[in-house]
Coordinates of C-alpha atoms in Angstrom, one line a residue:
M1 CA -15.2 -15.5 14.6
V2 CA -11.6 -15.7 14.1
H3 CA -9.8 -17.7 16.4
R4 CA -6.2 -16.3 16.8
F5 CA -3.2 -18.8 17.0
H6 CA -2.3 -19.3 20.6
P7 CA -0.4 -22.4 21.0
R8 CA 0.7 -24.1 24.5
S9 CA 4.2 -25.2 25.0
G10 CA 2.5 -28.8 24.9
D11 CA 1.0 -28.4 21.7
L12 CA 4.5 -27.9 19.7
Q13 CA 6.4 -31.0 21.2
C14 CA 5.5 -33.5 18.2
L15 CA 6.7 -31.0 15.8
Q16 CA 10.0 -30.2 17.8
V17 CA 12.4 -32.1 15.8
G18 CA 15.7 -31.5 14.3
P19 CA 18.2 -28.3 14.5
L20 CA 15.6 -26.0 14.7
A21 CA 13.4 -27.7 17.4
P22 CA 14.9 -25.5 20.5
H23 CA 13.8 -22.0 18.3
L24 CA 10.3 -23.1 17.2
A25 CA 8.4 -22.1 20.3
G26 CA 9.8 -18.7 19.8
F27 CA 8.7 -18.3 16.7
A28 CA 5.3 -19.6 17.2
A29 CA 5.0 -16.8 20.4
L30 CA 6.4 -14.3 17.3
L31 CA 3.4 -15.4 15.1
S32 CA 0.9 -15.4 18.1
R33 CA 2.3 -12.0 18.8
Q34 CA 2.0 -11.0 15.5
G35 CA -2.4 -11.7 15.4
Y36 CA -2.5 -14.7 12.9
C37 CA -5.4 -16.7 13.1
L38 CA -5.2 -20.4 13.7
V39 CA -5.1 -22.0 10.3
S40 CA -2.4 -19.6 9.3
G41 CA -0.4 -19.8 12.4
W42 CA -0.3 -23.8 12.8
G43 CA 0.3 -23.7 8.4
K44 CA 3.7 -21.5 9.4
V45 CA 4.6 -23.7 12.2
R46 CA 4.4 -26.7 10.4
L47 CA 6.5 -25.5 7.6
V48 CA 9.3 -24.5 9.9
A49 CA 9.4 -28.2 11.3
Q50 CA 9.4 -29.4 7.8
L51 CA 12.6 -27.4 7.2
S52 CA 14.0 -28.6 10.4
K53 CA 13.6 -32.5 9.5
W54 CA 14.8 -31.2 6.0
M55 CA 18.1 -29.9 7.5
Q56 CA 18.2 -33.0 9.9
R57 CA 18.6 -35.2 7.0
R58 CA 21.3 -33.3 5.3
R59 CA 23.3 -32.9 8.6
L60 CA 22.8 -28.9 8.8
A61 CA 23.1 -26.9 12.0
P62 CA 21.2 -24.1 12.5
N63 CA 24.0 -21.5 11.5
Q64 CA 24.1 -22.9 8.4
L65 CA 20.6 -21.7 7.3
D66 CA 20.3 -18.6 5.1
E67 CA 18.5 -17.5 1.7
Q68 CA 20.3 -19.9 -0.4
R69 CA 19.4 -23.0 1.7
V70 CA 15.6 -21.8 2.0
S71 CA 15.5 -21.7 -1.5
V72 CA 16.8 -25.1 -2.0
F73 CA 14.2 -26.1 0.3
L74 CA 11.2 -24.4 -0.8
K75 CA 12.0 -25.6 -4.7
T76 CA 12.9 -29.4 -3.2
C77 CA 9.6 -29.5 -1.1
R78 CA 7.4 -27.5 -2.9
R79 CA 4.8 -30.5 -3.1
W80 CA 4.6 -30.8 1.0
I81 CA 4.5 -26.8 1.9
P82 CA 0.9 -26.4 3.4
P83 CA -1.4 -24.2 1.6
H84 CA -1.8 -21.7 4.5
A85 CA 2.0 -21.5 5.0
A86 CA 3.2 -18.7 2.8
G87 CA 6.5 -20.2 2.4
Q88 CA 8.5 -17.5 1.1
A89 CA 7.3 -14.7 3.3
T90 CA 7.3 -17.2 6.4
L91 CA 10.9 -18.4 6.0
A92 CA 12.0 -15.0 5.6
R93 CA 10.4 -13.8 8.9
L94 CA 11.6 -17.4 10.3
L95 CA 15.6 -15.9 8.9
R96 CA 15.0 -12.7 10.7
H97 CA 13.9 -14.3 14.0
L98 CA 16.8 -16.4 14.2
R99 CA 19.1 -13.6 13.6
Q100 CA 17.5 -11.2 16.0
S101 CA 17.9 -14.3 18.6
N102 CA 21.4 -14.6 17.7
A103 CA 20.7 -18.4 16.3
I104 CA 22.4 -17.8 12.9
P105 CA 24.8 -15.3 11.7
A106 CA 23.7 -12.1 10.2
R107 CA 23.2 -11.5 6.6
P108 CA 26.8 -10.8 5.0
T109 CA 26.9 -7.3 3.3
P110 CA 27.3 -7.8 -0.4
I111 CA 31.2 -7.1 -1.6
P112 CA 31.2 -4.7 -4.4
R113 CA 32.7 -6.8 -7.1
D114 CA 33.8 -4.1 -9.6
D115 CA 35.2 -0.3 -8.8
L116 CA 31.4 1.1 -10.0
G117 CA 30.0 -0.8 -7.3
L118 CA 32.5 0.4 -4.7
M119 CA 32.1 4.1 -5.5
E120 CA 28.7 3.7 -5.4
R121 CA 28.6 2.2 -2.3
E122 CA 30.9 5.0 -0.6
Y123 CA 28.7 7.7 -2.1
E124 CA 25.5 6.1 -0.5
D125 CA 27.5 5.9 2.7
F126 CA 28.2 9.6 2.4
L127 CA 24.6 10.6 1.6
L128 CA 23.1 8.8 4.8
R129 CA 25.8 9.6 7.1
Q130 CA 27.0 12.9 6.5
R131 CA 24.2 14.4 4.3
G132 CA 21.4 12.9 6.3
L133 CA 19.2 11.8 3.8
R134 CA 16.8 9.0 4.2
P135 CA 17.6 5.6 2.4
A136 CA 14.7 6.5 -0.2
S137 CA 16.1 9.5 -1.3
A138 CA 19.4 8.1 -1.4
K139 CA 18.4 5.3 -3.4
A140 CA 16.7 7.6 -6.1
Y141 CA 20.3 9.2 -6.6
L142 CA 22.2 5.9 -6.8
P143 CA 20.9 4.6 -10.7
V144 CA 22.0 8.1 -12.0
V145 CA 25.2 7.8 -10.5
R146 CA 25.6 4.3 -11.9
R147 CA 24.4 5.1 -15.5
F148 CA 26.9 8.1 -15.3
L149 CA 30.0 6.3 -14.3
A150 CA 29.1 3.2 -16.9
H151 CA 28.2 5.6 -19.5
R152 CA 32.1 7.4 -19.2
F153 CA 33.9 4.4 -17.9
P154 CA 32.3 1.4 -20.2
A155 CA 35.3 -0.9 -19.2
G156 CA 34.3 -0.9 -15.5
K157 CA 37.4 0.9 -14.2
V158 CA 36.7 4.1 -12.6
R159 CA 38.8 6.8 -12.8
P160 CA 37.5 10.0 -11.0
T161 CA 40.4 12.1 -12.0
A162 CA 40.0 11.6 -15.9
L163 CA 36.7 13.3 -15.5
R164 CA 36.1 16.3 -17.7
A165 CA 33.4 18.9 -18.1
A166 CA 32.7 17.6 -21.5
D167 CA 32.1 14.1 -20.0
V168 CA 29.4 15.9 -17.7
T169 CA 27.7 17.8 -20.0
D170 CA 27.9 14.7 -22.8
F171 CA 26.2 12.3 -20.2
V172 CA 23.2 14.7 -19.2
L173 CA 22.4 15.6 -22.9
H174 CA 22.5 11.9 -23.7
D175 CA 20.7 10.5 -20.7
S176 CA 17.9 13.5 -20.8
S177 CA 17.3 12.8 -24.4
H178 CA 15.1 9.9 -24.0
R179 CA 13.6 11.1 -20.1
G180 CA 10.8 13.2 -18.9
G181 CA 11.5 16.6 -17.2
Q182 CA 11.4 15.4 -13.7
S183 CA 13.5 12.7 -14.5
A184 CA 15.8 14.9 -16.2
H185 CA 15.7 17.3 -12.8
L186 CA 16.6 14.0 -11.1
T187 CA 19.6 13.5 -12.9
A188 CA 21.1 16.8 -12.8
A189 CA 20.6 17.2 -9.2
A190 CA 21.8 13.6 -8.5
L191 CA 24.9 14.4 -10.4
R192 CA 25.3 17.5 -9.1
S193 CA 25.7 15.8 -5.4
F194 CA 27.9 13.2 -6.8
L195 CA 30.5 15.4 -8.2
G196 CA 30.1 17.4 -5.0
F197 CA 30.8 13.9 -2.9
L198 CA 34.0 13.8 -5.1
V199 CA 35.6 17.2 -4.4
Q200 CA 34.8 16.6 -1.0
Q201 CA 36.8 13.3 -0.7
G202 CA 39.7 14.6 -2.6
R203 CA 39.1 12.2 -5.7
V204 CA 39.2 15.2 -8.3
Q205 CA 40.9 18.2 -8.4
T206 CA 38.7 20.1 -10.2
N207 CA 35.0 20.8 -9.1
L208 CA 32.8 20.0 -12.3
V209 CA 29.8 20.9 -10.3
A210 CA 29.0 24.1 -12.4
A211 CA 29.2 21.9 -15.8
V212 CA 26.1 20.2 -15.1
P213 CA 23.4 21.9 -17.6
T214 CA 20.7 23.3 -16.2
V215 CA 17.7 21.6 -16.9
A216 CA 14.4 23.4 -17.3
R217 CA 12.0 22.8 -14.6
S218 CA 8.6 21.6 -16.1
R219 CA 6.8 22.0 -12.1
L220 CA 6.3 25.6 -12.9
A221 CA 4.9 25.2 -16.4
V222 CA 1.8 23.3 -15.0
L223 CA -0.9 23.7 -12.3
P224 CA -0.4 21.6 -9.4
R225 CA -3.1 19.1 -8.7
F226 CA -5.5 19.4 -6.2
L227 CA -9.1 18.9 -4.8
E228 CA -12.0 21.4 -4.0
P229 CA -12.4 21.9 -0.1
A230 CA -15.7 19.7 -0.2
Q231 CA -14.1 17.1 -2.3
V232 CA -11.5 16.7 0.2
E233 CA -14.2 16.3 3.0
R234 CA -15.7 13.9 1.0
V235 CA -12.5 11.7 0.4
V236 CA -12.0 11.9 4.3
R237 CA -15.6 11.1 5.2
S238 CA -16.0 8.0 2.9
C239 CA -14.1 5.6 5.7
D240 CA -16.3 3.8 7.5
R241 CA -15.1 4.2 11.0
R242 CA -17.3 1.2 12.2
K243 CA -14.4 -0.8 11.3
K244 CA -11.2 -0.9 12.3
I245 CA -9.5 -0.4 9.1
G246 CA -11.7 2.8 8.2
K247 CA -10.6 4.3 11.7
R248 CA -6.8 3.8 10.7
D249 CA -7.2 5.3 7.0
Y250 CA -9.9 8.0 8.9
A251 CA -6.8 9.0 10.9
I252 CA -4.2 8.8 8.3
L253 CA -6.3 11.0 5.9
L254 CA -6.9 13.7 8.5
L255 CA -2.9 13.8 8.9
L256 CA -2.7 14.5 5.2
A257 CA -5.6 17.0 4.8
R258 CA -5.2 18.7 8.0
L259 CA -1.6 19.3 8.1
G260 CA -0.1 18.4 4.5
L261 CA 2.0 15.9 5.7
R262 CA 4.0 13.9 3.0
G263 CA 3.3 10.2 2.9
G264 CA 6.5 9.2 4.4
E265 CA 6.2 11.5 7.1
V266 CA 2.4 9.6 8.1
L267 CA 4.2 6.4 7.8
G268 CA 7.4 7.3 10.4
L269 CA 5.0 8.9 13.0
T270 CA 5.2 6.6 16.4
L271 CA 3.8 6.9 19.6
D272 CA 6.4 8.6 21.2
D273 CA 5.9 11.8 18.8
I274 CA 2.7 12.6 20.1
N275 CA 2.2 14.8 22.8
W276 CA -1.5 14.7 24.2
R277 CA -0.8 17.3 26.8
A278 CA 0.9 20.0 24.6
A279 CA -1.3 18.8 21.7
E280 CA 1.8 18.8 19.3
L281 CA 3.3 16.2 16.8
R282 CA 6.7 16.1 16.2
I283 CA 7.5 15.3 12.9
Y284 CA 10.7 13.9 10.9
G285 CA 10.8 15.3 7.2
K286 CA 13.0 16.0 4.6
G287 CA 17.1 16.4 5.2
A288 CA 16.8 15.1 8.9
R289 CA 14.3 18.3 9.7
V290 CA 12.7 17.8 13.2
D291 CA 9.3 19.9 13.4
R292 CA 6.6 20.2 16.3
L293 CA 3.1 20.8 14.5
P294 CA 0.1 21.8 16.3
L295 CA -2.4 18.9 16.8
P296 CA -6.0 19.5 15.7
Q297 CA -8.5 18.5 17.9
D298 CA -10.5 16.5 14.9
V299 CA -7.0 15.0 14.2
G300 CA -6.3 14.3 17.4
Q301 CA -9.9 12.6 18.1
A302 CA -9.3 10.2 15.2
L303 CA -5.7 9.1 16.2
A304 CA -6.9 8.3 19.7
A305 CA -10.2 6.7 18.3
Y306 CA -7.8 4.9 16.3
L307 CA -4.9 3.9 19.0
Q308 CA -7.8 2.7 21.4
N309 CA -10.4 1.1 19.6
A310 CA -8.6 -0.4 16.2
R311 CA -4.9 -0.3 16.3
P312 CA -3.4 -4.2 17.0
V313 CA -1.5 -5.3 20.1
S314 CA 1.9 -4.7 18.8
S315 CA 5.6 -4.1 20.3
S316 CA 6.2 -1.7 17.4
R317 CA 6.1 2.2 18.3
R318 CA 4.6 3.0 14.9
V319 CA 1.5 4.5 14.9
F320 CA -0.2 2.8 11.8
L321 CA 0.2 -1.0 11.5
Q322 CA -1.3 -3.2 9.1
S323 CA -4.6 -4.2 9.4
R324 CA -4.5 -7.7 8.8
A325 CA -1.4 -10.3 10.3
P326 CA 1.0 -10.1 10.7
Y327 CA 0.6 -6.7 12.6
E328 CA 3.9 -5.0 11.3
P329 CA 4.2 -1.1 10.4
L330 CA 3.1 -0.1 6.9
A331 CA 5.6 -1.2 4.6
G332 CA 6.3 2.2 2.8
P333 CA 5.0 5.3 1.6
C334 CA 3.2 3.8 -1.4
C335 CA 0.8 2.3 1.3
I336 CA -0.2 5.6 2.5
G337 CA -0.8 6.4 -1.7
D338 CA -2.8 3.2 -1.3
V339 CA -5.2 4.5 1.2
V340 CA -5.7 7.7 -0.9
R341 CA -6.3 5.9 -4.0
T342 CA -8.8 3.5 -2.3
A343 CA -10.4 6.8 -0.7
L344 CA -10.7 8.5 -3.8
A345 CA -12.6 5.5 -5.5
R346 CA -15.0 5.1 -2.4
A347 CA -15.5 8.9 -2.8
R348 CA -16.1 8.5 -6.4
I349 CA -13.7 11.4 -7.0
R350 CA -11.7 11.0 -10.4
S351 CA -8.4 12.6 -10.2
A352 CA -5.0 12.6 -12.2
H353 CA -3.2 12.9 -9.4
R354 CA -3.9 10.2 -6.4
G355 CA -1.2 10.2 -4.2
A356 CA -0.5 11.5 -0.6
H357 CA 0.8 14.7 -2.3
L358 CA -2.7 15.3 -3.6
F359 CA -4.1 16.4 0.0
R360 CA -0.9 18.5 0.5
H361 CA -1.5 20.7 -2.7
S362 CA -5.1 20.9 -2.0
L363 CA -4.3 22.5 1.4
A364 CA -1.8 25.1 -0.1
T365 CA -4.4 26.1 -2.7
T366 CA -7.4 26.6 -0.1
L367 CA -4.7 28.6 2.1
L368 CA -4.0 30.7 -1.0
R369 CA -7.6 31.3 -2.1
T370 CA -8.4 32.5 1.9
G371 CA -6.0 35.1 1.5
A372 CA -2.1 33.2 2.9
S373 CA 0.9 34.4 1.5
L374 CA 3.3 32.2 0.0
A375 CA 5.6 32.6 2.6
Q376 CA 3.2 31.6 5.0
I377 CA 1.9 28.6 3.0
G378 CA 6.0 27.7 2.8
Q379 CA 5.8 27.3 6.8
V380 CA 2.7 25.3 6.9
L381 CA 4.1 22.8 4.6
R382 CA 7.8 23.6 5.9
H383 CA 9.3 24.0 2.4
Q384 CA 13.1 24.8 3.1
Q385 CA 13.6 26.7 -0.3
P386 CA 10.7 29.6 -0.9
E387 CA 11.1 28.6 -4.8
T388 CA 9.7 25.4 -4.1
T389 CA 6.5 27.4 -3.1
E390 CA 6.1 29.2 -5.9
I391 CA 4.4 26.7 -7.8
Y392 CA 1.2 27.9 -5.9
A393 CA 1.4 31.6 -7.2
K394 CA 0.0 30.1 -10.4
V395 CA -3.2 28.1 -8.8
D396 CA -6.0 30.7 -7.4
L397 CA -7.4 31.8 -11.2
Q398 CA -10.7 33.0 -9.5
A399 CA -8.7 35.5 -7.6
L400 CA -6.6 36.3 -10.9
R401 CA -9.5 37.2 -12.7
A402 CA -11.0 39.4 -10.2
L403 CA -8.0 41.4 -10.4
A404 CA -7.6 41.2 -14.1
M405 CA -8.9 44.7 -15.6
P406 CA -11.3 45.0 -18.2
W407 CA -10.2 44.8 -22.0
P408 CA -10.4 48.2 -23.4
G409 CA -13.7 48.2 -25.8
G410 CA -14.8 44.9 -24.4
A411 CA -17.9 44.0 -22.0
S412 CA -17.6 45.8 -18.9

C-alpha cells in the first residue's frame, strides 16, 4: 500500500529555518495535493529546507532566489541532496510556487540582444495575438524566419526595406536543397506568413509574398497511413481498464478513434468542455476555431469511468492528467502520441505511422469506404480547406478496383 504525503504543521517545525521557512508549509501542501508518496514528499521538503539554510548562510532574501542561484545551490550541495528529491524538477516547482504566491519576482522576459531577436519577437507576438495561432504553431514558424533573416543579413543588422524578390527565391532554393518535402513546404508557408507580416506592419513597401516559390506538396504523392477497423478496435481494447491508467488511455484512444480529434485537441480538453446533458464536446481546434461535436455513447461512458474512478484529485480543469505524481495535466501532444505507441505495441500492430493522427486517417478512410463524400469527411475532420481532404481520394483501392473496366482482350 502506498502511503501519501500528508504532513501536519507540527511535522515541519524542525525544518522551518532560513528565509524560506514561511513558505515551507505552503509548498508541502502543494506536494500533498499533487499526490506524492510519503518518501518522495519528505525528500522534496528536506531539499527545500537545505536550500533555505544555504540562503541563510549567504544572507540571501527570498526575493533574491532565481534559476541562477538554484543552479549554484545544486552544484554546491549535490552530495547532500536526498535521493528521492529530484533536485532540478523540485526546485523548478518551488520557484513556480513562490512566483504564484508573489513571494519572489516574476521571471524576467529575455530582452532581444540584436535586430534579429527583436524582429522574431514582434513576429511571434503577431502570430499569437493577431493571427490567433497556438504557441506550438508559432514556434514552428520562428526557426524559418530566423534562418531567412540570418541568410539575408549575416552581419546581424536587419533592414526589411532592403529585401528583394531575388533574396526570397534564393533563400528558399538554398534552404530547401537539404530538406525533405514537408519541411520545405513549411519553409515556404512560414516565409509567406512573415512577408505578409512585414507588409501589414508597414516595414516594406513591396509585397514579396508572390516571390516565394511554390513547393511541390508531396502529401498527395503518397497514401495516408491508416488502420483497418478491426485493427482500430484491437488497439482500443488493448487497454487494461481494471487499472486507472488503462481507463485514462481507453478514453483518450476512443476520442481519437471515434471523433478523429487531433492530439492537441484531446490534450486541451477541460471539464468545462463536456456538456453531459446535451451529449456534446466543445473542441478548440486550429486557428482559434471552436466546434461542438456530439458525444458518442461509448466515448461518454469511457470519460465518465475515468473521471469517476481513475482521475486523480486535482485543482486542474484539464480532463487528462499524469498517472503518477505530480498529478498535473499531460505535458504536451507528444504524451498523446506515447499513449498511441504503447497501445499499438500492446496490440502487436506494426505501423510506420504511430502518432495520434493515425486514428484520424483511419476514421476518414472508413468513412470513405462506407460511402461518405470528401465534403462530408472534411466536415467530420473539421478541415478548413477542401484541399486538405483531397488526399483521401486516393485511399480506397478496393472501390477503385470495382469501378475499373476490364482490359480489352484480358480476363473477364
